[in-house]
PDB file of C-alpha atoms in Angstrom:
ATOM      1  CA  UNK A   1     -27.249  59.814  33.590  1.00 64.00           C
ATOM      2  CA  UNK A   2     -28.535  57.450  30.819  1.00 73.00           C
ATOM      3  CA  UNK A   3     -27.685  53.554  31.245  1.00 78.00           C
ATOM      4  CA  UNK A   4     -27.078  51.627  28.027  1.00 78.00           C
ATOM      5  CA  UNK A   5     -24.055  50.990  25.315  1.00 79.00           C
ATOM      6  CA  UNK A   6     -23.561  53.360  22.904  1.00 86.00           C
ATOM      7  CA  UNK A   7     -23.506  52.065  19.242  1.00 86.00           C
ATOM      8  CA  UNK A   8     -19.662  52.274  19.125  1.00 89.00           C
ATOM      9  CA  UNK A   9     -19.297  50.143  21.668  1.00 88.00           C
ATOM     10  CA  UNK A  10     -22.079  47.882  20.357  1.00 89.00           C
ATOM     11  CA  UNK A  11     -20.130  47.285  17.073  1.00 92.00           C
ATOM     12  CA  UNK A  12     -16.615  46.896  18.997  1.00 93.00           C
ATOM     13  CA  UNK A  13     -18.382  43.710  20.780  1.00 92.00           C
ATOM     14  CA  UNK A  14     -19.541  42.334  17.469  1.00 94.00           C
ATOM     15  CA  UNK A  15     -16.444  43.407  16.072  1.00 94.00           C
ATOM     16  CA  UNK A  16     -14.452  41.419  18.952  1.00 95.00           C
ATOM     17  CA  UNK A  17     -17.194  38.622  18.240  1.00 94.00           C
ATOM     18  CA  UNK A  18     -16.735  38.114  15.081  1.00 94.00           C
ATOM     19  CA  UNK A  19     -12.847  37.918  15.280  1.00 94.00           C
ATOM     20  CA  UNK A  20     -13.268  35.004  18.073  1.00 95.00           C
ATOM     21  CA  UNK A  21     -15.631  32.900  16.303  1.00 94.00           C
ATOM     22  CA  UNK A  22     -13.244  33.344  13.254  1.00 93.00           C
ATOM     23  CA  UNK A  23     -10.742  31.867  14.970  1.00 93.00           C
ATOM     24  CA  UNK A  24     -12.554  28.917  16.778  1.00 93.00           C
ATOM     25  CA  UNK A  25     -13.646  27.991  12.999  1.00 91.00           C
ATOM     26  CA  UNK A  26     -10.366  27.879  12.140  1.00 89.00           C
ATOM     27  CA  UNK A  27      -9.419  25.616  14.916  1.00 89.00           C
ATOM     28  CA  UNK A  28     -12.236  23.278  14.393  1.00 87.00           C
ATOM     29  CA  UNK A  29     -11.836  23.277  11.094  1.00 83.00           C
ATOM     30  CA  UNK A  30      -8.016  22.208  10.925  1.00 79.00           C
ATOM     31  CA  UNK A  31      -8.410  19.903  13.420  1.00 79.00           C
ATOM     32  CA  UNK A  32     -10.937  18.030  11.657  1.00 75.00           C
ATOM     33  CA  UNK A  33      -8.501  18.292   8.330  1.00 74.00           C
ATOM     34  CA  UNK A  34      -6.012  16.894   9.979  1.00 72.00           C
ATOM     35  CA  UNK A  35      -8.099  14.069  11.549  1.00 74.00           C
ATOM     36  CA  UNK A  36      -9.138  13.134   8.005  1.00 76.00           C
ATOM     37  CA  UNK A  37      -5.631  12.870   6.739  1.00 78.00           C
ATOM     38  CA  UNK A  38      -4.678  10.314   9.652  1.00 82.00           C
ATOM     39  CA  UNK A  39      -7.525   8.400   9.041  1.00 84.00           C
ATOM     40  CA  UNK A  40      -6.427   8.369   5.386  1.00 85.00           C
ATOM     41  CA  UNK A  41      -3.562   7.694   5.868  1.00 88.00           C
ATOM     42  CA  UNK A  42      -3.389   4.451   8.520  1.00 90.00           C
ATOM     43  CA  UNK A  43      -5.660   3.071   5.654  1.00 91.00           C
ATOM     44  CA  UNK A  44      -2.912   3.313   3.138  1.00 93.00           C
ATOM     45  CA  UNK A  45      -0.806   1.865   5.430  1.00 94.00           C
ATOM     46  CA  UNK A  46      -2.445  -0.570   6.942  1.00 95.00           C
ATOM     47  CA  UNK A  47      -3.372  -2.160   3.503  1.00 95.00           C
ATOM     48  CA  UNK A  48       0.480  -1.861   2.561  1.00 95.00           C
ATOM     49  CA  UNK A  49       1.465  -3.934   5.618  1.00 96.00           C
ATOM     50  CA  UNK A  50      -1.201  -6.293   5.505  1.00 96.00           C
ATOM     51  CA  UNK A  51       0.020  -6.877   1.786  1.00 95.00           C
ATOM     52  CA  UNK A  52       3.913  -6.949   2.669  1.00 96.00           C
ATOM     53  CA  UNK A  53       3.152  -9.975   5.587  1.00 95.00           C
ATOM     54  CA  UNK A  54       0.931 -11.887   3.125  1.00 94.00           C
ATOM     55  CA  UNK A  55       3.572 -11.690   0.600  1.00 95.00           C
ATOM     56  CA  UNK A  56       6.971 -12.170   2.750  1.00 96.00           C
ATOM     57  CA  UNK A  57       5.246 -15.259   4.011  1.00 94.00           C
ATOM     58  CA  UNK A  58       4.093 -16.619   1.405  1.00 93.00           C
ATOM     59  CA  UNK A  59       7.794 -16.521  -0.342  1.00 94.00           C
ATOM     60  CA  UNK A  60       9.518 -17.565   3.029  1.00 94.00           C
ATOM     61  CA  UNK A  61       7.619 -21.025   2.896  1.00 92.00           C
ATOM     62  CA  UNK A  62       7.844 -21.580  -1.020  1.00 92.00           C
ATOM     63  CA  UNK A  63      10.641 -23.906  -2.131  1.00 93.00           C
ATOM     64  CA  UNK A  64      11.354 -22.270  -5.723  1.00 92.00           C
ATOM     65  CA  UNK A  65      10.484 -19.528  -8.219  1.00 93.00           C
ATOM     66  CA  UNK A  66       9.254 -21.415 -11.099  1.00 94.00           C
ATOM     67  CA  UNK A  67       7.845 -18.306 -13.249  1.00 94.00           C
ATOM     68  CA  UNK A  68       7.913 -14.339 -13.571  1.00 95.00           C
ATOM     69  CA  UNK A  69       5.074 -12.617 -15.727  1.00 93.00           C
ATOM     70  CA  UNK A  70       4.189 -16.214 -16.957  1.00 90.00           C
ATOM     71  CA  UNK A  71       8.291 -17.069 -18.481  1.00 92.00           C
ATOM     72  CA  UNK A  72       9.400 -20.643 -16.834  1.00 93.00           C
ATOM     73  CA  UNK A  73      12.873 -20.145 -14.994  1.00 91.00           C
ATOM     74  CA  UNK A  74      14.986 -22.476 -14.121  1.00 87.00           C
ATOM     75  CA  UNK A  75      16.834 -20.384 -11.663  1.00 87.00           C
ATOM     76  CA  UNK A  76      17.003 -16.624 -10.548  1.00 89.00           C
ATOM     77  CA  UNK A  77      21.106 -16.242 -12.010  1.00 90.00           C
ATOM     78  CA  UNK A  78      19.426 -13.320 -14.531  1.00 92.00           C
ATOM     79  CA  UNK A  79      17.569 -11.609 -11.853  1.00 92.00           C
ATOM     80  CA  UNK A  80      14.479 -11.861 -13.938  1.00 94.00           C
ATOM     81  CA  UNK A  81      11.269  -9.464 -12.795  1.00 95.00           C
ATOM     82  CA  UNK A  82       7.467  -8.701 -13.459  1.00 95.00           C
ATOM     83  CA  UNK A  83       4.680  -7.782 -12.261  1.00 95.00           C
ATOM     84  CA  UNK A  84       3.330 -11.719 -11.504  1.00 95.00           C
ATOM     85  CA  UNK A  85       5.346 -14.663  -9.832  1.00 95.00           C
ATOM     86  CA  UNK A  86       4.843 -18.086  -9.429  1.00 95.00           C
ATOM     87  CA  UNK A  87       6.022 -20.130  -6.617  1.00 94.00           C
ATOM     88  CA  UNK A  88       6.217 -23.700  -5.320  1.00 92.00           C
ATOM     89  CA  UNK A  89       5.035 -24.310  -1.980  1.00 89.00           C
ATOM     90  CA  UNK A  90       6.276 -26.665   0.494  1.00 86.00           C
ATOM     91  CA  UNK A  91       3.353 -28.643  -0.038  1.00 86.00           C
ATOM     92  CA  UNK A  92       3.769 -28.880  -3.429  1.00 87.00           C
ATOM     93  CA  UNK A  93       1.202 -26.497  -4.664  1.00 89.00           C
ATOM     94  CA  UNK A  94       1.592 -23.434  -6.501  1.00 91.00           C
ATOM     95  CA  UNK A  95       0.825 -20.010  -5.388  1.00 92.00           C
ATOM     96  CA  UNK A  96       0.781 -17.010  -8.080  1.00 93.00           C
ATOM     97  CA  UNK A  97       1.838 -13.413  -6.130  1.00 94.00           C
ATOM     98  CA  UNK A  98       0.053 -10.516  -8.792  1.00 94.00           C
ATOM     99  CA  UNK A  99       0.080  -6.691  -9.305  1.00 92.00           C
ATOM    100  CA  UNK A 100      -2.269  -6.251 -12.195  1.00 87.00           C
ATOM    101  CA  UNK A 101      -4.944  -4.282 -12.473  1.00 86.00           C
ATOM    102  CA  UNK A 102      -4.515  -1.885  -9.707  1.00 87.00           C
ATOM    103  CA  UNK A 103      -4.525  -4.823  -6.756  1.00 89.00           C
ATOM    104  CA  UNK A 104      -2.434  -6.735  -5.313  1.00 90.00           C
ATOM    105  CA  UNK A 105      -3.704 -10.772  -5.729  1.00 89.00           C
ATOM    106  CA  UNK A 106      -2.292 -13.712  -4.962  1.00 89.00           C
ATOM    107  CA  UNK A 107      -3.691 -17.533  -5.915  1.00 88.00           C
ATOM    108  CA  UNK A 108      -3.350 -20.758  -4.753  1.00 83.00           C
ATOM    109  CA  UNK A 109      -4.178 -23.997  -5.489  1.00 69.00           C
ATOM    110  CA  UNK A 110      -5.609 -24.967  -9.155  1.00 58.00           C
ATOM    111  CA  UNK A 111      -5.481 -22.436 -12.278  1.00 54.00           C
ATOM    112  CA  UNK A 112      -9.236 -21.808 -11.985  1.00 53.00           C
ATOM    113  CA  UNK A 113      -8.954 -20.663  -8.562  1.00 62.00           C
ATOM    114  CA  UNK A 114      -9.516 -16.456  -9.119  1.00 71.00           C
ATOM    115  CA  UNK A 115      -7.003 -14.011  -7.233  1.00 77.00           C
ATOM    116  CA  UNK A 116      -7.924 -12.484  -4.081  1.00 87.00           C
ATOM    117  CA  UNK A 117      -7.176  -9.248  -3.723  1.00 90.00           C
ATOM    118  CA  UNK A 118      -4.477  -8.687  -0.451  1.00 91.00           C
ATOM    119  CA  UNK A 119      -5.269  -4.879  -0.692  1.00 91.00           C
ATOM    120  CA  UNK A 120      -9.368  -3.030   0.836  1.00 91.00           C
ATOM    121  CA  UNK A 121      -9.678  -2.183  -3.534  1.00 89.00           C
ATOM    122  CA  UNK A 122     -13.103  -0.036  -1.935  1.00 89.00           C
ATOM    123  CA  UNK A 123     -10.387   2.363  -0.281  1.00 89.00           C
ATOM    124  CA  UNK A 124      -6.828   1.849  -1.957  1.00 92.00           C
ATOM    125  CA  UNK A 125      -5.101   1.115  -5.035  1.00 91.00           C
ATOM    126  CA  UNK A 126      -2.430  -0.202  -6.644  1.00 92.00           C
ATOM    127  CA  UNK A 127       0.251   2.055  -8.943  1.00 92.00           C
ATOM    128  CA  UNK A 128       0.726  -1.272 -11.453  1.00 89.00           C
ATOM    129  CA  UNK A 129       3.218   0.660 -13.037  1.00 92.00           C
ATOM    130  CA  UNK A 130       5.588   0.794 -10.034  1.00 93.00           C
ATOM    131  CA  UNK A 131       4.906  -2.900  -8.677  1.00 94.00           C
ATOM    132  CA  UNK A 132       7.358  -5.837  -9.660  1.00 96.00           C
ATOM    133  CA  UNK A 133       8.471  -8.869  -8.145  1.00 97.00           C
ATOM    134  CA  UNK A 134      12.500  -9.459  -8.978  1.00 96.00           C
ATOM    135  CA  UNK A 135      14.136 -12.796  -8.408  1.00 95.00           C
ATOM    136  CA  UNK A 136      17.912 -12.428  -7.021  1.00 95.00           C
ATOM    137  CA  UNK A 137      20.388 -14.907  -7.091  1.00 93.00           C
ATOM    138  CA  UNK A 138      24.130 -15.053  -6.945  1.00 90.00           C
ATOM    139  CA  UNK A 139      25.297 -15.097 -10.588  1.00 88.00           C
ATOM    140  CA  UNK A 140      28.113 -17.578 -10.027  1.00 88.00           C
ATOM    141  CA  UNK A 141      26.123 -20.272  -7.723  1.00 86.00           C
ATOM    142  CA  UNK A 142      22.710 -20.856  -9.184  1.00 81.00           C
ATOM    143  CA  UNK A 143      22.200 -23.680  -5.808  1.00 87.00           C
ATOM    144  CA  UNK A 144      22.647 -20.170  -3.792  1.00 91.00           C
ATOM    145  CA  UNK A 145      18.547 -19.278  -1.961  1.00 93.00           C
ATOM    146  CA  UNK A 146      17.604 -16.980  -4.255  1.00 94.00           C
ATOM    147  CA  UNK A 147      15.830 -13.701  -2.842  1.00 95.00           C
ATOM    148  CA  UNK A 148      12.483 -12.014  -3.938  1.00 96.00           C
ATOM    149  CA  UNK A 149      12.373  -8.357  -3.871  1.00 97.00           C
ATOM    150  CA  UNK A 150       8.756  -7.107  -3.967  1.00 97.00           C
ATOM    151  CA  UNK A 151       7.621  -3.425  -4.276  1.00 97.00           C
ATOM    152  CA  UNK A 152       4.610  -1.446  -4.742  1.00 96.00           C
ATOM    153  CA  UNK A 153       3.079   2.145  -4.089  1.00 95.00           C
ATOM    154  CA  UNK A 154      -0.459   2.281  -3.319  1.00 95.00           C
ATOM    155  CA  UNK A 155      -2.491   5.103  -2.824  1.00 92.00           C
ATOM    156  CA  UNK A 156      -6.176   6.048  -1.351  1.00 89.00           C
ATOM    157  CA  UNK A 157      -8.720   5.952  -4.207  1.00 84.00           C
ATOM    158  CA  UNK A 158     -10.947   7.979  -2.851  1.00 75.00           C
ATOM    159  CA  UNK A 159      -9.068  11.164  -2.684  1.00 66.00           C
ATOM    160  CA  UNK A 160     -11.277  13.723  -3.392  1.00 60.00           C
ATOM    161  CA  UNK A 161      -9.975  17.350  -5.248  1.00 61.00           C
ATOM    162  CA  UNK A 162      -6.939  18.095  -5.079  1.00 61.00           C
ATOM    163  CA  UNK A 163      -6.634  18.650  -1.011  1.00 63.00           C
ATOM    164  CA  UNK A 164      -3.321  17.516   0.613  1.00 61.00           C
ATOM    165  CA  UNK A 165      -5.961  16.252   3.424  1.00 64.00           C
ATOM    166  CA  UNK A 166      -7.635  14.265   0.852  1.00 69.00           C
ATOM    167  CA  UNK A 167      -4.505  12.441  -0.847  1.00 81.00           C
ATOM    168  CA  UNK A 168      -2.041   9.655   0.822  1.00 86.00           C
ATOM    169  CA  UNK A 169       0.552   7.672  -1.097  1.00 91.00           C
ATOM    170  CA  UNK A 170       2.592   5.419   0.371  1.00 94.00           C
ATOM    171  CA  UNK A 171       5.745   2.924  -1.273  1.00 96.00           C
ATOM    172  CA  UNK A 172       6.367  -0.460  -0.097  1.00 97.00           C
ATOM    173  CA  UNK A 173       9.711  -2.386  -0.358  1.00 97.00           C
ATOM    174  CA  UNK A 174      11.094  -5.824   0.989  1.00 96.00           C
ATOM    175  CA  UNK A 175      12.815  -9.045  -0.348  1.00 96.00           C
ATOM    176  CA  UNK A 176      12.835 -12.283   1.321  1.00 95.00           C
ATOM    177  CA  UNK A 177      14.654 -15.465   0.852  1.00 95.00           C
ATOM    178  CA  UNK A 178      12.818 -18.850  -0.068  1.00 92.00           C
ATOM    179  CA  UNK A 179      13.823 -20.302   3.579  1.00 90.00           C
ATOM    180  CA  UNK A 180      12.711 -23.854   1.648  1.00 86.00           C
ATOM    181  CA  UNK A 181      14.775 -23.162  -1.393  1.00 87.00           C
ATOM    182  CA  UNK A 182      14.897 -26.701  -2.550  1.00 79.00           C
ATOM    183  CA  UNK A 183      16.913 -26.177  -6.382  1.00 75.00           C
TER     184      UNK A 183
END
C-alpha cells in the first residue's frame, strides 16, 4: 500500500483553504470598515458638541442681541435670523457667533480681532447653507428674555468615494435664553 494524498484530495484541502481564508478576509476587512466609520464619526460629533457648548455659553452670559447678519435690532419681537449674530456681553464687550464659509467662528473683543474657528476645519465642515442663528421673543412683550435658536449640519471633509464607511453627517440644534437679558 502506497502512503500519500491523492490529487483529489489535494485540491479539496486547497479548496477548503481557500473558502476559510475568504472568510477571515471578510471579517478583517469589515471590522476594520466599521472601525473607520466610528472613528469618523465621534469626529463629527465631537466637533458638533464642542461647537454647541461654545455657543450656548456664550449666549447664556450675553445681555442682548444687538445684530443678525450685520442689521441692528432693537429687540427679537420679528424673530429675525442669519447666518452671523452679534451679542453684548456682560462685560460690555461684543462677541460675533458666525457660520460663513464652511466654519463655525465666533469673535470677541475689537472689530479687527479675526474669527476663530469653533469647528477641527482639517477634518469637518460646515453646510453654510443649513446654519442660522434666529432670535425669539414673545411678540406681545418685547422686555420678555429673548431666546437664540442655533443650528448647523456639519459633515467630515475628508470623506473619500462614495463609501458609507467614508461619509458622516451629523445636524445640530439648540436655543438658549440670554440668562443676562438686560433690554
Amino acid at each position: 500500500m502506497k502512503k500519500g494524498y491523492t490529487l483529489i484530495e489535494l485540491v479539496t484541502v486547497m479548496g477548503i483553504l481557500v473558502v476559510i481564508s475568504n472568510i477571515i478576509i471578510g471579517i478583517v476587512y469589515t471590522t476594520l470598515r466599521g472601525s473607520n466609520k466610528t472613528r469618523i464619526t465621534t469626529t463629527v460629533a465631537q466637533n458638533g458638541n464642542y461647537a454647541l457648548s461654545v455657543i450656548s455659553n456664550t449666549i447664556t452670559t450675553s445681555e442682548s442681541v444687538i445684530k443678525i447678519n450685520d442689521t441692528d435690532i432693537s429687540d427679537c419681537t420679528t424673530s429675525p435670523s442669519g447666518q452671523t449674530i452679534d451679542l453684548i456681553r456682560y462685560d460690555g464687550g461684543v462677541t460675533t457667533l458666525s457660520c460663513l464659509n464652511s466654519t463655525i467662528a465666533s469673535s470677541s473683543g475689537s472689530l479687527a480681532e479675526p474669527l476663530v474657528d469653533l469647528i477641527d476645519k482639517s477634518q469637518v465642515e460646515n453646510d453654510s447653507s443649513t446654519c442660522y442663528f434666529k432670535c425669539i421673543q414673545s411678540e406681545s412683550d418685547p422686555y420678555s428674555v429673548p431666546t437664540v435658536e442655533y443650528s448647523f449640519t456639519l459633515s467630515d471633509k475628508n470623506a473619500a468615494g462614495g463609501l458609507f464607511e467614508t461619509k458622516s453627517q451629523a445636524t445640530f440644534k439648540s436655543s438658549t435664553s440670554l440668562r443676562n437679558y438686560n433690554p
